[in-house]
Amino acid sequence: MSWDHAKPYSFTLAVLTGGWTLFNRKLWRVWPLCHFVKTPDLNGMWKAELRSTFIDPDSGTVKEPFTAYVAIRQTLTTLSVRLYTAGDHESSLVASSFDIEADGTTYLYGVYQGEPSITDRKSVSAIHYGSFKYKVIGKPVTELRGHYWTDRETGGSIVLRERLPEMFDSFDAAAGARSLDQNQGRPLP
């Protein structure tokens, strides 16, 4: 067998591989191709509100609802979810799956690891594991709503709204970008 025999197959393989890579990363979420794919496009930086069942041991009260930011980076076949809260706390996705029911209702399930900043690990929160279930709402998606549970015997509800296309890697960066966005590019006084 010579290279002349393999050339057509090599070209075909390169075209198919390149086409699949492009479809997997970008084209699956572009009209009209998005209508042929059931997986919802969740890409973006979401503002989240969390309500926890955690009881503060000092005061004996349930923690007030608080804001977080969630970065979702997605291809057709992969999903990365990172939740950022004030104080450099970060939770990262370990495993996930979509459940798309016959009527089109979609749920996102995941297992995550929560990593508080090193300075807060003893006094505020330890590294922990948890799981979540979000209902995906809207076409295109406008909201994710669900619950989470942790191995610390706490749980809560979470709502993700106000998606931005830009991605950030910290709570402060996401909050700062939203402040600029709400003031038409001018920083808050």
Short mmCIF file of C-alpha atoms in Angstrom, two decimals:
data_model
loop_
_atom_site.label_atom_id
_atom_site.label_comp_id
_atom_site.label_asym_id
_atom_site.label_seq_id
_atom_site.Cartn_x
_atom_site.Cartn_y
_atom_site.Cartn_z
CA MET A 1 0.00 0.00 0.00
CA SER A 2 1.33 3.44 -0.90
CA TRP A 3 0.58 6.98 0.22
CA ASP A 4 -1.46 7.49 -2.99
CA HIS A 5 -3.95 4.91 -1.72
CA ALA A 6 -4.27 6.56 1.70
CA LYS A 7 -4.54 10.20 0.52
CA PRO A 8 -8.32 10.23 -0.04
CA TYR A 9 -8.94 8.61 3.35
CA SER A 10 -6.62 11.02 5.14
CA PHE A 11 -8.37 14.00 3.56
CA THR A 12 -11.80 12.59 4.42
CA LEU A 13 -10.74 11.88 7.99
CA ALA A 14 -9.32 15.41 8.37
CA VAL A 15 -12.53 16.99 7.02
CA LEU A 16 -14.76 14.85 9.25
CA THR A 17 -12.63 15.48 12.34
CA GLY A 18 -12.49 19.22 11.69
CA GLY A 19 -16.22 19.34 10.99
CA TRP A 20 -17.07 17.45 14.17
CA THR A 21 -14.75 19.65 16.25
CA LEU A 22 -16.35 22.82 14.86
CA PHE A 23 -19.87 21.45 15.39
CA ASN A 24 -19.06 20.25 18.93
CA ARG A 25 -17.58 23.59 20.01
CA LYS A 26 -19.72 26.21 18.24
CA LEU A 27 -22.14 25.19 15.51
CA TRP A 28 -24.50 23.08 17.67
CA ARG A 29 -25.82 26.25 19.32
CA VAL A 30 -26.18 28.35 16.14
CA TRP A 31 -29.45 28.70 14.22
CA PRO A 32 -30.69 26.59 12.40
CA LEU A 33 -28.52 23.72 13.70
CA CYS A 34 -29.62 24.32 17.31
CA HIS A 35 -33.08 23.00 16.39
CA PHE A 36 -31.61 19.55 15.70
CA VAL A 37 -29.92 19.30 19.12
CA LYS A 38 -31.87 18.73 22.35
CA THR A 39 -29.04 19.84 24.67
CA PRO A 40 -29.73 23.40 25.90
CA ASP A 41 -27.06 26.10 25.55
CA LEU A 42 -26.15 27.25 29.07
CA ASN A 43 -22.92 29.10 28.19
CA GLY A 44 -22.37 32.33 30.08
CA MET A 45 -21.84 34.00 33.42
CA TRP A 46 -25.01 33.73 35.50
CA LYS A 47 -26.02 35.71 38.58
CA ALA A 48 -27.29 33.32 41.27
CA GLU A 49 -29.30 33.70 44.44
CA LEU A 50 -28.82 30.98 47.05
CA ARG A 51 -30.93 30.24 50.11
CA SER A 52 -29.22 27.85 52.49
CA THR A 53 -30.48 25.75 55.39
CA PHE A 54 -27.16 26.37 57.17
CA ILE A 55 -27.64 27.57 60.74
CA ASP A 56 -24.97 29.91 62.08
CA PRO A 57 -23.66 28.23 65.25
CA ASP A 58 -22.96 31.59 66.92
CA SER A 59 -26.34 33.23 66.36
CA GLY A 60 -28.56 30.17 65.87
CA THR A 61 -30.18 31.76 62.80
CA VAL A 62 -30.48 30.60 59.22
CA LYS A 63 -28.14 32.38 56.83
CA GLU A 64 -29.71 35.17 54.77
CA PRO A 65 -30.07 34.64 50.99
CA PHE A 66 -26.87 35.60 49.20
CA THR A 67 -25.59 36.32 45.71
CA ALA A 68 -23.09 34.20 43.81
CA TYR A 69 -21.93 33.99 40.21
CA VAL A 70 -21.86 30.84 38.10
CA ALA A 71 -19.60 30.42 35.06
CA ILE A 72 -20.88 27.76 32.67
CA ARG A 73 -18.58 26.78 29.81
CA GLN A 74 -20.10 24.23 27.49
CA THR A 75 -19.60 22.35 24.27
CA LEU A 76 -22.10 19.82 22.96
CA THR A 77 -20.25 17.02 24.77
CA THR A 78 -18.66 18.74 27.80
CA LEU A 79 -19.81 20.97 30.63
CA SER A 80 -17.87 23.01 33.18
CA VAL A 81 -19.74 24.74 36.02
CA ARG A 82 -17.99 26.94 38.59
CA LEU A 83 -19.83 28.78 41.36
CA TYR A 84 -18.11 31.78 42.95
CA THR A 85 -19.20 33.34 46.24
CA ALA A 86 -17.79 36.29 48.17
CA GLY A 87 -14.62 35.56 50.09
CA ASP A 88 -12.89 33.50 47.40
CA HIS A 89 -15.09 30.44 47.84
CA GLU A 90 -15.39 28.30 44.72
CA SER A 91 -17.32 25.16 43.85
CA SER A 92 -16.38 23.16 40.79
CA LEU A 93 -18.32 20.48 38.97
CA VAL A 94 -17.04 16.94 39.26
CA ALA A 95 -19.69 15.16 37.16
CA SER A 96 -22.90 16.12 35.40
CA SER A 97 -25.67 14.91 33.13
CA PHE A 98 -28.76 16.26 31.41
CA ASP A 99 -32.17 14.59 31.73
CA ILE A 100 -34.35 15.62 28.80
CA GLU A 101 -37.87 14.26 29.24
CA ALA A 102 -40.30 13.39 26.44
CA ASP A 103 -42.16 16.70 26.83
CA GLY A 104 -38.90 18.67 26.51
CA THR A 105 -38.55 19.49 30.22
CA THR A 106 -34.82 19.49 30.94
CA TYR A 107 -32.92 18.99 34.19
CA LEU A 108 -29.23 19.37 34.87
CA TYR A 109 -27.77 17.12 37.57
CA GLY A 110 -24.32 17.49 39.03
CA VAL A 111 -21.89 16.54 41.77
CA TYR A 112 -19.45 19.19 42.95
CA GLN A 113 -16.62 19.98 45.35
CA GLY A 114 -16.78 23.20 47.37
CA GLU A 115 -13.43 24.82 48.17
CA PRO A 116 -13.44 27.74 50.60
CA SER A 117 -10.40 29.99 50.65
CA ILE A 118 -7.57 28.62 52.78
CA THR A 119 -8.13 31.31 55.42
CA ASP A 120 -11.79 30.33 55.89
CA ARG A 121 -11.43 26.55 56.00
CA LYS A 122 -11.38 26.21 59.78
CA SER A 123 -13.43 29.20 60.92
CA VAL A 124 -16.16 29.42 58.27
CA SER A 125 -16.40 26.34 56.08
CA ALA A 126 -14.52 23.15 55.29
CA ILE A 127 -13.96 21.57 51.88
CA HIS A 128 -17.16 19.71 51.14
CA TYR A 129 -19.00 17.76 48.46
CA GLY A 130 -22.53 18.13 47.26
CA SER A 131 -25.00 17.53 44.49
CA PHE A 132 -27.61 19.60 42.70
CA LYS A 133 -30.60 19.39 40.42
CA TYR A 134 -31.56 22.39 38.27
CA LYS A 135 -34.61 22.73 36.06
CA VAL A 136 -33.71 24.47 32.79
CA ILE A 137 -36.32 27.13 31.99
CA GLY A 138 -36.96 28.84 28.65
CA LYS A 139 -36.01 28.40 25.01
CA PRO A 140 -33.54 30.04 24.75
CA VAL A 141 -32.64 29.38 28.37
CA THR A 142 -33.41 32.34 30.66
CA GLU A 143 -33.23 30.69 34.08
CA LEU A 144 -32.06 27.63 35.99
CA ARG A 145 -33.88 26.85 39.23
CA GLY A 146 -33.23 24.05 41.66
CA HIS A 147 -31.85 22.63 44.88
CA TYR A 148 -28.52 21.50 46.25
CA TRP A 149 -27.41 19.21 49.08
CA THR A 150 -24.05 18.90 50.82
CA ASP A 151 -22.26 16.26 52.85
CA ARG A 152 -22.38 18.72 55.78
CA GLU A 153 -26.12 17.96 56.08
CA THR A 154 -27.12 21.33 54.66
CA GLY A 155 -28.94 22.18 51.49
CA GLY A 156 -30.80 24.97 49.86
CA SER A 157 -32.33 26.44 46.77
CA ILE A 158 -30.62 28.24 43.94
CA VAL A 159 -31.86 30.38 41.06
CA LEU A 160 -29.61 31.39 38.16
CA ARG A 161 -30.69 34.41 36.08
CA GLU A 162 -29.23 37.39 34.23
CA ARG A 163 -26.79 35.60 31.94
CA LEU A 164 -23.89 37.57 30.45
CA PRO A 165 -21.80 36.21 27.55
CA GLU A 166 -18.48 37.30 29.14
CA MET A 167 -16.75 34.85 31.48
CA PHE A 168 -15.00 35.72 34.74
CA ASP A 169 -12.95 33.63 37.14
CA SER A 170 -13.85 35.25 40.45
CA PHE A 171 -16.77 36.71 42.37
CA ASP A 172 -15.22 40.19 42.42
CA ALA A 173 -14.59 40.26 38.65
CA ALA A 174 -18.16 39.15 37.86
CA ALA A 175 -19.70 41.62 40.33
CA GLY A 176 -17.51 44.43 38.98
CA ALA A 177 -18.50 43.69 35.38
CA ARG A 178 -22.19 43.75 36.32
CA SER A 179 -21.72 47.11 38.07
CA LEU A 180 -20.14 48.52 34.90
CA ASP A 181 -22.84 46.98 32.72
CA GLN A 182 -25.66 48.50 34.80
CA ASN A 183 -24.06 51.95 34.51
CA GLN A 184 -23.46 51.80 30.73
CA GLY A 185 -19.74 51.21 31.10
CA ARG A 186 -19.17 53.79 33.84
CA PRO A 187 -17.88 52.55 37.19
CA LEU A 188 -20.09 53.03 40.24
CA PRO A 189 -19.19 56.05 42.41
#
